[in-house]
Coordinates of C-alpha atoms in Angstrom, one line a residue:
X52 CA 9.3 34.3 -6.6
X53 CA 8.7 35.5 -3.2
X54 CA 5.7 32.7 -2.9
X55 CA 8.0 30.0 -4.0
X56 CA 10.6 31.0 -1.1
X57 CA 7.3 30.6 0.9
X58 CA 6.5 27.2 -0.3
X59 CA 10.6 26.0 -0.2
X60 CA 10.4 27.1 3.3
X61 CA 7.1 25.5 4.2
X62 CA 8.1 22.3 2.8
X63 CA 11.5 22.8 4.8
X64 CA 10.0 23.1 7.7
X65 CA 7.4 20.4 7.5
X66 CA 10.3 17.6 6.9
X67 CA 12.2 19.3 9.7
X68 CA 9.0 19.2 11.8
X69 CA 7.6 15.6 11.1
X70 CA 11.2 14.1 12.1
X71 CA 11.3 16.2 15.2
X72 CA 8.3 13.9 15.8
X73 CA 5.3 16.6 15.7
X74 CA 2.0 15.6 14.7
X75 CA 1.3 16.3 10.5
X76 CA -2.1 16.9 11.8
X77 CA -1.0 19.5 13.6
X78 CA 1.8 20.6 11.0
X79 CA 0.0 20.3 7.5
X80 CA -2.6 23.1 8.2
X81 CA -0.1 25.2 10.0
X82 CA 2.5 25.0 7.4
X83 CA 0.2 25.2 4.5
X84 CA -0.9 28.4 6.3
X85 CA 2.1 29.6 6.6
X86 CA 2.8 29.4 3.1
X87 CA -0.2 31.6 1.9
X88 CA 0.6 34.0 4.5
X89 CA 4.0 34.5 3.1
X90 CA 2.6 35.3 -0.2
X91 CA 0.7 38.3 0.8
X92 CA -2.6 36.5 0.8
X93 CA -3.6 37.1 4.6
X94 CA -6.9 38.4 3.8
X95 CA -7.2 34.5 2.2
X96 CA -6.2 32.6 5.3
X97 CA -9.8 31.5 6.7
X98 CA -11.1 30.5 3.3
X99 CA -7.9 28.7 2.7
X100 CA -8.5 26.9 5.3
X101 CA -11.9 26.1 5.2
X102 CA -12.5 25.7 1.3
X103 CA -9.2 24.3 -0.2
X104 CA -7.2 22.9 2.9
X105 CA -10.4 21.0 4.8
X106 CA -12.0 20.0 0.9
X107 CA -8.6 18.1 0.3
X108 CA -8.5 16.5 3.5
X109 CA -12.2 15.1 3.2
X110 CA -11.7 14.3 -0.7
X111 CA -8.8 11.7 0.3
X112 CA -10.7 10.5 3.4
X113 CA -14.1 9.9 1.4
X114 CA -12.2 8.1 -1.3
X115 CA -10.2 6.0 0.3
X116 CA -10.7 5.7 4.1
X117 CA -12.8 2.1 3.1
X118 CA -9.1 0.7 2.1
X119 CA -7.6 1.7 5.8
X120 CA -10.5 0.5 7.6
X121 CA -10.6 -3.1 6.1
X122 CA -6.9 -3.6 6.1
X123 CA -6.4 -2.5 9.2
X124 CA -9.0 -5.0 10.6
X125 CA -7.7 -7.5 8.2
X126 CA -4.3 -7.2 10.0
X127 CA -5.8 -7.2 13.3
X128 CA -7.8 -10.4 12.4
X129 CA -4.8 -12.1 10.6
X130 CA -2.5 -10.9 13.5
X131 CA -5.1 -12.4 16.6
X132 CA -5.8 -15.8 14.7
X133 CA -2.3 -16.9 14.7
X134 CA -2.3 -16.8 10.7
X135 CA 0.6 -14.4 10.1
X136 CA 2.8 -16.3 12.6
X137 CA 1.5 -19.7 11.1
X138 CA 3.2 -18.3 7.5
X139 CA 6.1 -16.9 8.9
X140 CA 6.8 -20.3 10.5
X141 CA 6.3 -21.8 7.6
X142 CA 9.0 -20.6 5.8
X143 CA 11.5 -20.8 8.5
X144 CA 10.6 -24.4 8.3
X145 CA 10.7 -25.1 5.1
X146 CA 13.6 -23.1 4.0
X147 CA 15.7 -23.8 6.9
X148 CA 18.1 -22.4 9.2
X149 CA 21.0 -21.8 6.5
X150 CA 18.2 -19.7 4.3
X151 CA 17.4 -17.9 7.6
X152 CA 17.5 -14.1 5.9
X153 CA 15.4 -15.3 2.8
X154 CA 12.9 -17.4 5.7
X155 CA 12.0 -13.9 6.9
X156 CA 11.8 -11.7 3.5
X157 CA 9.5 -14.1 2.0
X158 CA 7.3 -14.2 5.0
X159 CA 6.9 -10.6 5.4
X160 CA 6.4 -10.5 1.2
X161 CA 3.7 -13.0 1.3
X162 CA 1.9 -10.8 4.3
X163 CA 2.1 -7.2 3.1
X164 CA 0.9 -8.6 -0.7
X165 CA -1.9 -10.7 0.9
X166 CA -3.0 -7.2 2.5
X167 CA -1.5 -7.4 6.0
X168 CA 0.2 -4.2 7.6
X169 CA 3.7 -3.8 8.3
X170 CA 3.0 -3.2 12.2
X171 CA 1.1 -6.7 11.9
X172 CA 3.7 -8.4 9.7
X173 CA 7.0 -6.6 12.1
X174 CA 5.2 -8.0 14.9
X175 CA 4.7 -11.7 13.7
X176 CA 8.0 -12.1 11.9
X177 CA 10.7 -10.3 14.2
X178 CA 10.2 -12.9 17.4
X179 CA 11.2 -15.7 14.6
X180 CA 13.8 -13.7 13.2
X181 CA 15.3 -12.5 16.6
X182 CA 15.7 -16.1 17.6
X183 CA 16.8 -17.1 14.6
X184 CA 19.5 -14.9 13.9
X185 CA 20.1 -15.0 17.1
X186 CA 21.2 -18.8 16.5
X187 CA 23.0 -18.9 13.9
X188 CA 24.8 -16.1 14.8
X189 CA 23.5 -13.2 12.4
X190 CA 23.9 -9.8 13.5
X191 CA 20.4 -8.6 14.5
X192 CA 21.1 -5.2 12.6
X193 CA 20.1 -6.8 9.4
X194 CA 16.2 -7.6 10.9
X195 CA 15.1 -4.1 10.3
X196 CA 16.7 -4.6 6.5
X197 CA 15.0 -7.8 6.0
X198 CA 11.6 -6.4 7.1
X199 CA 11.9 -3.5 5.2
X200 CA 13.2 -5.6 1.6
X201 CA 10.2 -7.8 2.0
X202 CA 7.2 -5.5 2.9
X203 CA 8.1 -2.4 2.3
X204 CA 10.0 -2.4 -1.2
X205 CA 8.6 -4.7 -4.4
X206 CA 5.6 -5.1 -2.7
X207 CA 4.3 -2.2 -1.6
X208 CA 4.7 -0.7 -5.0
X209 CA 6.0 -2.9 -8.2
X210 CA 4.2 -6.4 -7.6
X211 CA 1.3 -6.1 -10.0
X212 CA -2.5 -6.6 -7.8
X213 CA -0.9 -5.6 -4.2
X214 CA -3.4 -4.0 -2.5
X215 CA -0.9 -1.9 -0.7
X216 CA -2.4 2.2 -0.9
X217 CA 0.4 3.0 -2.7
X218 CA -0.2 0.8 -5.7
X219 CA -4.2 2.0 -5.2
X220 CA -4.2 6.0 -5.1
X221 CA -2.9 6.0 -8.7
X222 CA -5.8 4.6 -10.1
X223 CA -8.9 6.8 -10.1
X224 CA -6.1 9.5 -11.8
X225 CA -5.1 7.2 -15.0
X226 CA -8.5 5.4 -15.4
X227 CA -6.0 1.6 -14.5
X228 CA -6.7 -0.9 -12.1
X229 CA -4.2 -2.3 -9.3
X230 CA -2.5 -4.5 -12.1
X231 CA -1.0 -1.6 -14.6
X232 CA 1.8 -2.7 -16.6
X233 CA 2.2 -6.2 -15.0
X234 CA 5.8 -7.5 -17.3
X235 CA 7.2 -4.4 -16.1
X236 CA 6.2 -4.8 -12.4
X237 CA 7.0 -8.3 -12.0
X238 CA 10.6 -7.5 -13.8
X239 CA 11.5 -4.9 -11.2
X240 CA 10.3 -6.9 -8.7
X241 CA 12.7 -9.7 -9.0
X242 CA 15.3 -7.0 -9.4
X243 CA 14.5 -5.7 -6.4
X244 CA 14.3 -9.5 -4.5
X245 CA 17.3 -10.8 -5.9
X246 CA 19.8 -7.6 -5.8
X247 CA 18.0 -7.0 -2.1
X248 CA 18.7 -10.4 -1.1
X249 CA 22.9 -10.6 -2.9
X250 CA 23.0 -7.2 -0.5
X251 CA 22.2 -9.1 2.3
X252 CA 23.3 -12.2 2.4
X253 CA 27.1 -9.8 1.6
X254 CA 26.3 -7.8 5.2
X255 CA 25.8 -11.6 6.7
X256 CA 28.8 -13.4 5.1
X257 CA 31.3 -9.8 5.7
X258 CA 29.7 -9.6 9.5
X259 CA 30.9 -13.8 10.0
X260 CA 34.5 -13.3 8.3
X261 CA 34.5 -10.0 11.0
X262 CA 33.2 -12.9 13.7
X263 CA 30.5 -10.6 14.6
X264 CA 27.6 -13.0 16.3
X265 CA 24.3 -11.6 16.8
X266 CA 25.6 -9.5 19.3
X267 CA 24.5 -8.9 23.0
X268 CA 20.9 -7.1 23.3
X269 CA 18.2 -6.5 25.7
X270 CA 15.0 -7.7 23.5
X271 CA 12.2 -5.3 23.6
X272 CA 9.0 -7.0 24.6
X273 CA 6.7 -7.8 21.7
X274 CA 2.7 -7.9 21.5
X275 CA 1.7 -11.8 21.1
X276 CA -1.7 -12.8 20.0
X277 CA -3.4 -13.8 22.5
X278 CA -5.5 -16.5 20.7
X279 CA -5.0 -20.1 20.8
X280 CA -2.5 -22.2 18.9
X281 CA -2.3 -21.0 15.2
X282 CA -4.3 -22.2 12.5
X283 CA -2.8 -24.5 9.6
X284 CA -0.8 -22.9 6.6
X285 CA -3.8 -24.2 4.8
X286 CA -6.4 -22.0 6.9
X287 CA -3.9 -19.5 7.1
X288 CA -3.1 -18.7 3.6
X289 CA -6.6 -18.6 2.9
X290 CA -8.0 -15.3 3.2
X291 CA -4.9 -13.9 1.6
X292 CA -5.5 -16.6 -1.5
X293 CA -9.0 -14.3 -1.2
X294 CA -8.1 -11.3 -1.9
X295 CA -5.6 -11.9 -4.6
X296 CA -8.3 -14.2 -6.6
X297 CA -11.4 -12.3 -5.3
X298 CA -9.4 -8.7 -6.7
X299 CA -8.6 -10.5 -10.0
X300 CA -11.8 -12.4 -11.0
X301 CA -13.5 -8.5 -9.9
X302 CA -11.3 -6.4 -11.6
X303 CA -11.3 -8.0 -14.7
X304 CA -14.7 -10.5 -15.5
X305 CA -17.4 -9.4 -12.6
X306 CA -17.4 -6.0 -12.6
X307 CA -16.4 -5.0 -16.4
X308 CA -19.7 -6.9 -17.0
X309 CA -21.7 -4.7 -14.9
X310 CA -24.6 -2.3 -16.1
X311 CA -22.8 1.0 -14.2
X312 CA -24.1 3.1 -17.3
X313 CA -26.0 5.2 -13.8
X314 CA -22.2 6.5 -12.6
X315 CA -22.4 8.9 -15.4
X316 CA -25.6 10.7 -14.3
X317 CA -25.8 14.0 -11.8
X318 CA -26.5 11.6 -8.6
X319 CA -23.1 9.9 -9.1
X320 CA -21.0 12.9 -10.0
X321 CA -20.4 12.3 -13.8
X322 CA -17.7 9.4 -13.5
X323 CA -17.1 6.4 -15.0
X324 CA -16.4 2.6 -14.3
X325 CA -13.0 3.3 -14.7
X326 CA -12.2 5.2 -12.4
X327 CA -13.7 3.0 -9.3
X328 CA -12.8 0.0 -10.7
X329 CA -9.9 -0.8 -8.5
X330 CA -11.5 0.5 -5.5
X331 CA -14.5 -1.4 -5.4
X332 CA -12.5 -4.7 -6.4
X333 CA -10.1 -4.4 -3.6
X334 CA -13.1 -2.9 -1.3
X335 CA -15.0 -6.7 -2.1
X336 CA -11.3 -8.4 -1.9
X337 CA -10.7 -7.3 1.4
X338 CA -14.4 -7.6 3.0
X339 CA -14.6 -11.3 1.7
X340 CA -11.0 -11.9 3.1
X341 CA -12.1 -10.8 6.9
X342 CA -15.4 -12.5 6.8
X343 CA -13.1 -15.7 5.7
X344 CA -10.5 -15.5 9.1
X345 CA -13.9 -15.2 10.8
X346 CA -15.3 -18.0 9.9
X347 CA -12.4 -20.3 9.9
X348 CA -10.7 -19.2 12.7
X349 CA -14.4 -18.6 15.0
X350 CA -12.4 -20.8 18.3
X351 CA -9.0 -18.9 18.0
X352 CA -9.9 -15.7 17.8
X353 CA -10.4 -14.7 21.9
X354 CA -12.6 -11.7 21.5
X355 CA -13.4 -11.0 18.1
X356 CA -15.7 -7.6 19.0
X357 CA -12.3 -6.4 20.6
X358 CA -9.9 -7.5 17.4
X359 CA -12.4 -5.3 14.6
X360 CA -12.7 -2.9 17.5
X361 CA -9.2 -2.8 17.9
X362 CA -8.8 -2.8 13.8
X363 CA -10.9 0.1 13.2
X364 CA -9.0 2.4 16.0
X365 CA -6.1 1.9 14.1
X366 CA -7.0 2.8 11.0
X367 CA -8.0 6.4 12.0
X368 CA -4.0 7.7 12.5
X369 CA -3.1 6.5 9.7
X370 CA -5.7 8.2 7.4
X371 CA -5.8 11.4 8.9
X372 CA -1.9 11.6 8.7
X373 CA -2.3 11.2 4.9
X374 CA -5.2 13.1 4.4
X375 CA -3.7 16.6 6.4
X376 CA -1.2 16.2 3.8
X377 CA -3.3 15.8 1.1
X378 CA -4.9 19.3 2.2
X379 CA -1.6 20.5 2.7
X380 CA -0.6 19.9 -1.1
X381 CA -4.2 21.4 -2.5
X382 CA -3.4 24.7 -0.6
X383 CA 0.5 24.9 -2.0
X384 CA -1.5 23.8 -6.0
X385 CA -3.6 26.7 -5.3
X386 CA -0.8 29.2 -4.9
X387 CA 0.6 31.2 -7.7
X388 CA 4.2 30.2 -6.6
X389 CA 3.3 26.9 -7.0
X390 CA 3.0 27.5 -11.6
X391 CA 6.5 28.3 -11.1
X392 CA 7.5 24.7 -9.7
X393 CA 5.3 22.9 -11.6
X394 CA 6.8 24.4 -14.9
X395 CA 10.4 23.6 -13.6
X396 CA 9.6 20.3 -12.6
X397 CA 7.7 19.7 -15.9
X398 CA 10.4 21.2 -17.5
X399 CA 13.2 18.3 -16.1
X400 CA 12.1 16.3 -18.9
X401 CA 10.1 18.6 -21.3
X402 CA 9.7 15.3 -24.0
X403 CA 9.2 12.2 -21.2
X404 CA 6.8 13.0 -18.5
X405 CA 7.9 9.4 -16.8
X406 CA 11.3 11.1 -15.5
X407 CA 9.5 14.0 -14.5
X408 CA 6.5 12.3 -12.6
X409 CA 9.3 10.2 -10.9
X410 CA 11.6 13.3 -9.8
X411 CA 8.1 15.1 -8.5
X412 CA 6.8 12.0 -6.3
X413 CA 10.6 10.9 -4.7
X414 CA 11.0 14.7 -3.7
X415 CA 7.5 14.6 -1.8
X416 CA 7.9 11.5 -0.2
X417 CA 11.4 12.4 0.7
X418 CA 10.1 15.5 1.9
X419 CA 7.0 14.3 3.5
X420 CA 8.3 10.9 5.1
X421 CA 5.5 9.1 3.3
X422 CA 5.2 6.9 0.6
X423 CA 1.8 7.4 0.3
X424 CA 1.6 11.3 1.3
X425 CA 4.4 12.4 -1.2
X426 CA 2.2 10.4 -3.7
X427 CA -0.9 11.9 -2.5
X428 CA 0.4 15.3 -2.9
X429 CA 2.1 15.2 -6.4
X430 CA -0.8 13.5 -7.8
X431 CA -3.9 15.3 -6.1
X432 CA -1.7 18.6 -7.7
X433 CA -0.3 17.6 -11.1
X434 CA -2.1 14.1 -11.6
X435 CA -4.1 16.0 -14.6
X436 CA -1.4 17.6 -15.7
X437 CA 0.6 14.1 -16.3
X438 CA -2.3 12.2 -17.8
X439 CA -2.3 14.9 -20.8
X440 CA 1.2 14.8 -21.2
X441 CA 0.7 10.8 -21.2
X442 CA -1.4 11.0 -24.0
X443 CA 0.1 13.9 -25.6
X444 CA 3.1 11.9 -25.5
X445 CA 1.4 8.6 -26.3
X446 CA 2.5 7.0 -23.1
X447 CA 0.4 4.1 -21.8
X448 CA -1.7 5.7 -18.5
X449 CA -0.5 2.3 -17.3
X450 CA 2.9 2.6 -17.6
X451 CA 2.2 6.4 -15.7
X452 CA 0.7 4.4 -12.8
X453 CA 3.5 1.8 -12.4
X454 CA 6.1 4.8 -12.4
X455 CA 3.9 7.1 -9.8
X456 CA 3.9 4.2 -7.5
X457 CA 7.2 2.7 -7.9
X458 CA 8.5 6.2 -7.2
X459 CA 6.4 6.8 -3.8
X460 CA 8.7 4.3 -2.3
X461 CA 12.2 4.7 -2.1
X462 CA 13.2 8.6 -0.8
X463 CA 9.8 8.0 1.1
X464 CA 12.5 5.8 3.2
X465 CA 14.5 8.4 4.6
X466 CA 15.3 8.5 8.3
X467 CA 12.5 10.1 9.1
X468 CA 10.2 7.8 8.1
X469 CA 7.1 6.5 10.6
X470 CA 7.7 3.0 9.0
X471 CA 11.4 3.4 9.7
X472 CA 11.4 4.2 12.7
X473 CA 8.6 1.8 13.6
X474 CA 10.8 -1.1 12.7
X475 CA 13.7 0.1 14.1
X476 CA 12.2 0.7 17.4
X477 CA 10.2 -2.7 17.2
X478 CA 13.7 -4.1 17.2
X479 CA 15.3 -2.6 19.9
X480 CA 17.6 -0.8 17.6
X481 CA 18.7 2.5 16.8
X482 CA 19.6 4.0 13.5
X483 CA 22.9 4.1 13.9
X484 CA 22.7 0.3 14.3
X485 CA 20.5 -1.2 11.6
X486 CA 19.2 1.7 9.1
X487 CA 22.4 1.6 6.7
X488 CA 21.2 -1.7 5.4
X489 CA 17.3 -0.4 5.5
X490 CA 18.7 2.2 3.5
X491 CA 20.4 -0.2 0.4
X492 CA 17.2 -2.1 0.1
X493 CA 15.1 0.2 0.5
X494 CA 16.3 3.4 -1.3
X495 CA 18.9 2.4 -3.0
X496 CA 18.0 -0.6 -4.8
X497 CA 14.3 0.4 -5.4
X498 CA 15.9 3.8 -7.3
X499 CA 17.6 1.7 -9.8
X500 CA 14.5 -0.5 -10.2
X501 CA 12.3 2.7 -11.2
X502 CA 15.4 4.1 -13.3
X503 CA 15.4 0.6 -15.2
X504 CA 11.1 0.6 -15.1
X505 CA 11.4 4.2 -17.3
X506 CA 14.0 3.3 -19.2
X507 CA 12.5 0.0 -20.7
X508 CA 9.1 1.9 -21.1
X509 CA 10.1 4.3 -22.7
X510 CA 11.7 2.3 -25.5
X511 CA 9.1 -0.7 -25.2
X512 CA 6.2 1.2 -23.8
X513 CA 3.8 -0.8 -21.2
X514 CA 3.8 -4.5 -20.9

């Protein structure tokens, strides 16, 4: 008992910690530290470190750092050619003034599923929707809410073959690919669009009966590309057309066909196609898409050394964040406190894993501020533990992935959340100001989605 206290109090303090704005660099080793210490194991604390912590850390990074890397240059790419402005244009065109709020979730929907990053997709789509809003009197509280419905909801985790991290770190764990249980994912998905959007377009008719305009704001200066005039939708839409075909045709003709019988020797450490399946086809998806912008978009693109320099750069922050609290969750596995958890948390739902692997994942994001670090952590810990209670419980592993991700974003969305806070302050906002409406259509709304994902799997199973 005295090791869970330990563990209760490292996790505390790591959720107090990351919204105080320390590093989780910094914080994951300390805290996981801390947590041995507590439970007499002193003598431990160097091997901790060095075996358990820094082995988790460089097991996430070795797996999966090929997924930051490309889609952080293929933001940087799609963000310097004048591509993700061309599509958010696009729909503000077509859609019109009156469809203003729908103009902006569609654009940043179409970039974070084609494989764009929310800093890429906040920065090409808030200009528009500043000005925008701006004239046709919409508050511009509701920007962050729109940004966040569109690329950081349905998405990020429901919409079956987004190459979002969230939808990939499930894989290698229950043997599926990035389109597990696609009914299920698309059903949710339209939940989420349609009750996100009703919630919305409320705010926007309840702020005009209050004849509250946009209000009167100071507009932070935003990063524009610095390349030429944009490319056509056509040219545009390509490379994301790319990686959506390219990580189909992969994931299920080309590579099922393949002679990978070697994977299961010694040299390749005794897996299976399985379980890189969805890696390697979004690994291909993603490398074809950035050799694509290249080529099409050779004259707009001013310095395109600087744009992958600039992409890779990026990508390293990101990773590291993720993978210190990946370490941190294989030393907290490894402690004896930790059985007593697990069991409770097991124990929620004794006879349907799905509620219990969705009570497990919320809590760590919540906790951790991450979508993908809460994921991470519950999964890297207890994703063995689930797939034999999947199949114990003949469960679809599918069904098991679509839950695990679905559930790494909603409480992930709590204040203290880097994407959160990165759209707020991208807008010149504060929290008092916009994250209400952040926290409907992103919390909220995505909650009842994964309630509505388990119950319907449960009594239908995957689909």
């Amino acid at each position: 008992m005295i090791g869970l206290i330990g563990i209760i109090l490292s996790l505390v303090l790591l959720m107090y910690l990351a919204y105080k704005g320390f590093s989780v660099i910094i914080l994951a080793p300390l805290l996981a530290l801390f947590a041995v210490l507590w439970s007499g194991l002193s003598h431990e604390v160097l091997g901790v470190y060095s075996q358990i912590f820094m082995t988790g850390l460089g097991g996430y990074i070795i797996k999966y750092f090929p997924l930051f890397l490309l889609g952080a240059i293929f933001g940087k790419l799609m963000d310097d050619s004048g591509s993700a402005r061309t599509i958010a244009n696009f729909f503000v065109d077509k859609l019109g003034h009156k469809r203003a709020m729908l103009s902006i979730v569609l654009s940043c929907a179409i970039l974070t599923y084609g494989g764009v990053s929310l800093f890429v997709v906040g920065f090409a789509v808030f200009p528009i929707a500043a000005a925008l809003f701006k004239e046709l009197g919409i508050p511009k509280r509701l920007i962050p809410g729109a940004i966040m419905l569109g690329a950081l909801t349905f998405t990020m985790t429901a919409l079956p073959g987004t190459p979002a991290i969230q939808n990939a770190i499930p894989m290698p764990f229950f043997n599926t690919d990035l389109y597990a249980a696609p009914g299920l994912g698309i059903l949710s998905s339209i939940f989420i669009l349609i009750t996100g959007m009703y919630w919305l377009n409320y705010r926007t008719q309840r702020a005009h009966a209050q004849q509250e305009g946009y209000g009167q704001h100071i507009e932070p200066e935003t990063q524009i590309s610095m390349g030429q005039q944009g490319p056509s939708l056509i040219i545009a839409m390509l490379p994301i057309i790319v990686v959506i075909v390219t990580n189909l045709i992969l994931t299920k003709f080309i590579l099922p066909s393949l002679d990978t019988a070697y994977l299961s020797t010694d040299k390749f450490g005794n897996t299976s196609l399985n379980s890189v399946l969805g890696l390697w086809a979004i690994i291909c998806a993603l490398v074809l898409a950035c050799l694509t912008i290249i080529v099409c978009n050779w004259q707009r693109i001013r310095d395109i050394k600087d744009s992958l320099q600039q992409g890779v750069s990026s990508s390293f922050l990101p990773i590291f964040n993720t993978a210190s609290e990946v370490g941190y969750g294989s030393v907290i596995a490894s402690l004896a406190g930790f059985l007593i958890l697990r069991d409770f948390l097991i124990g929620l739902a004794p006879h349907n894993p799905l509620i219990s692997e969705a009570i497990v994942i919320n809590v760590l994001a919540g906790i951790t501020g991450s979508a993908s670090g809460g994921l991470s952590i519950a999964l890297n810990t207890m994703g063995e533990t689930y797939m034999n209670l999947a199949i114990q419980h003949g469960i679809s592993p599918e069904l098991m992935h679509r839950v695990a991700s679905m559930a790494s974003g909603a409480l992930d969305s709590l204040p203290h959340n880097g994407a959160v806070i990165t759209i707020i302050t991208l807008c010149g906002l504060s929290h008092k100001q916009s994250y209400y409406d952040m926290f409907v259509v992103a919390v909220i709304i995505p909650l009842i989605a994964l309630i509505g994902v388990i119950s319907f799997g449960t009594m239908f199973g995957s689909f």
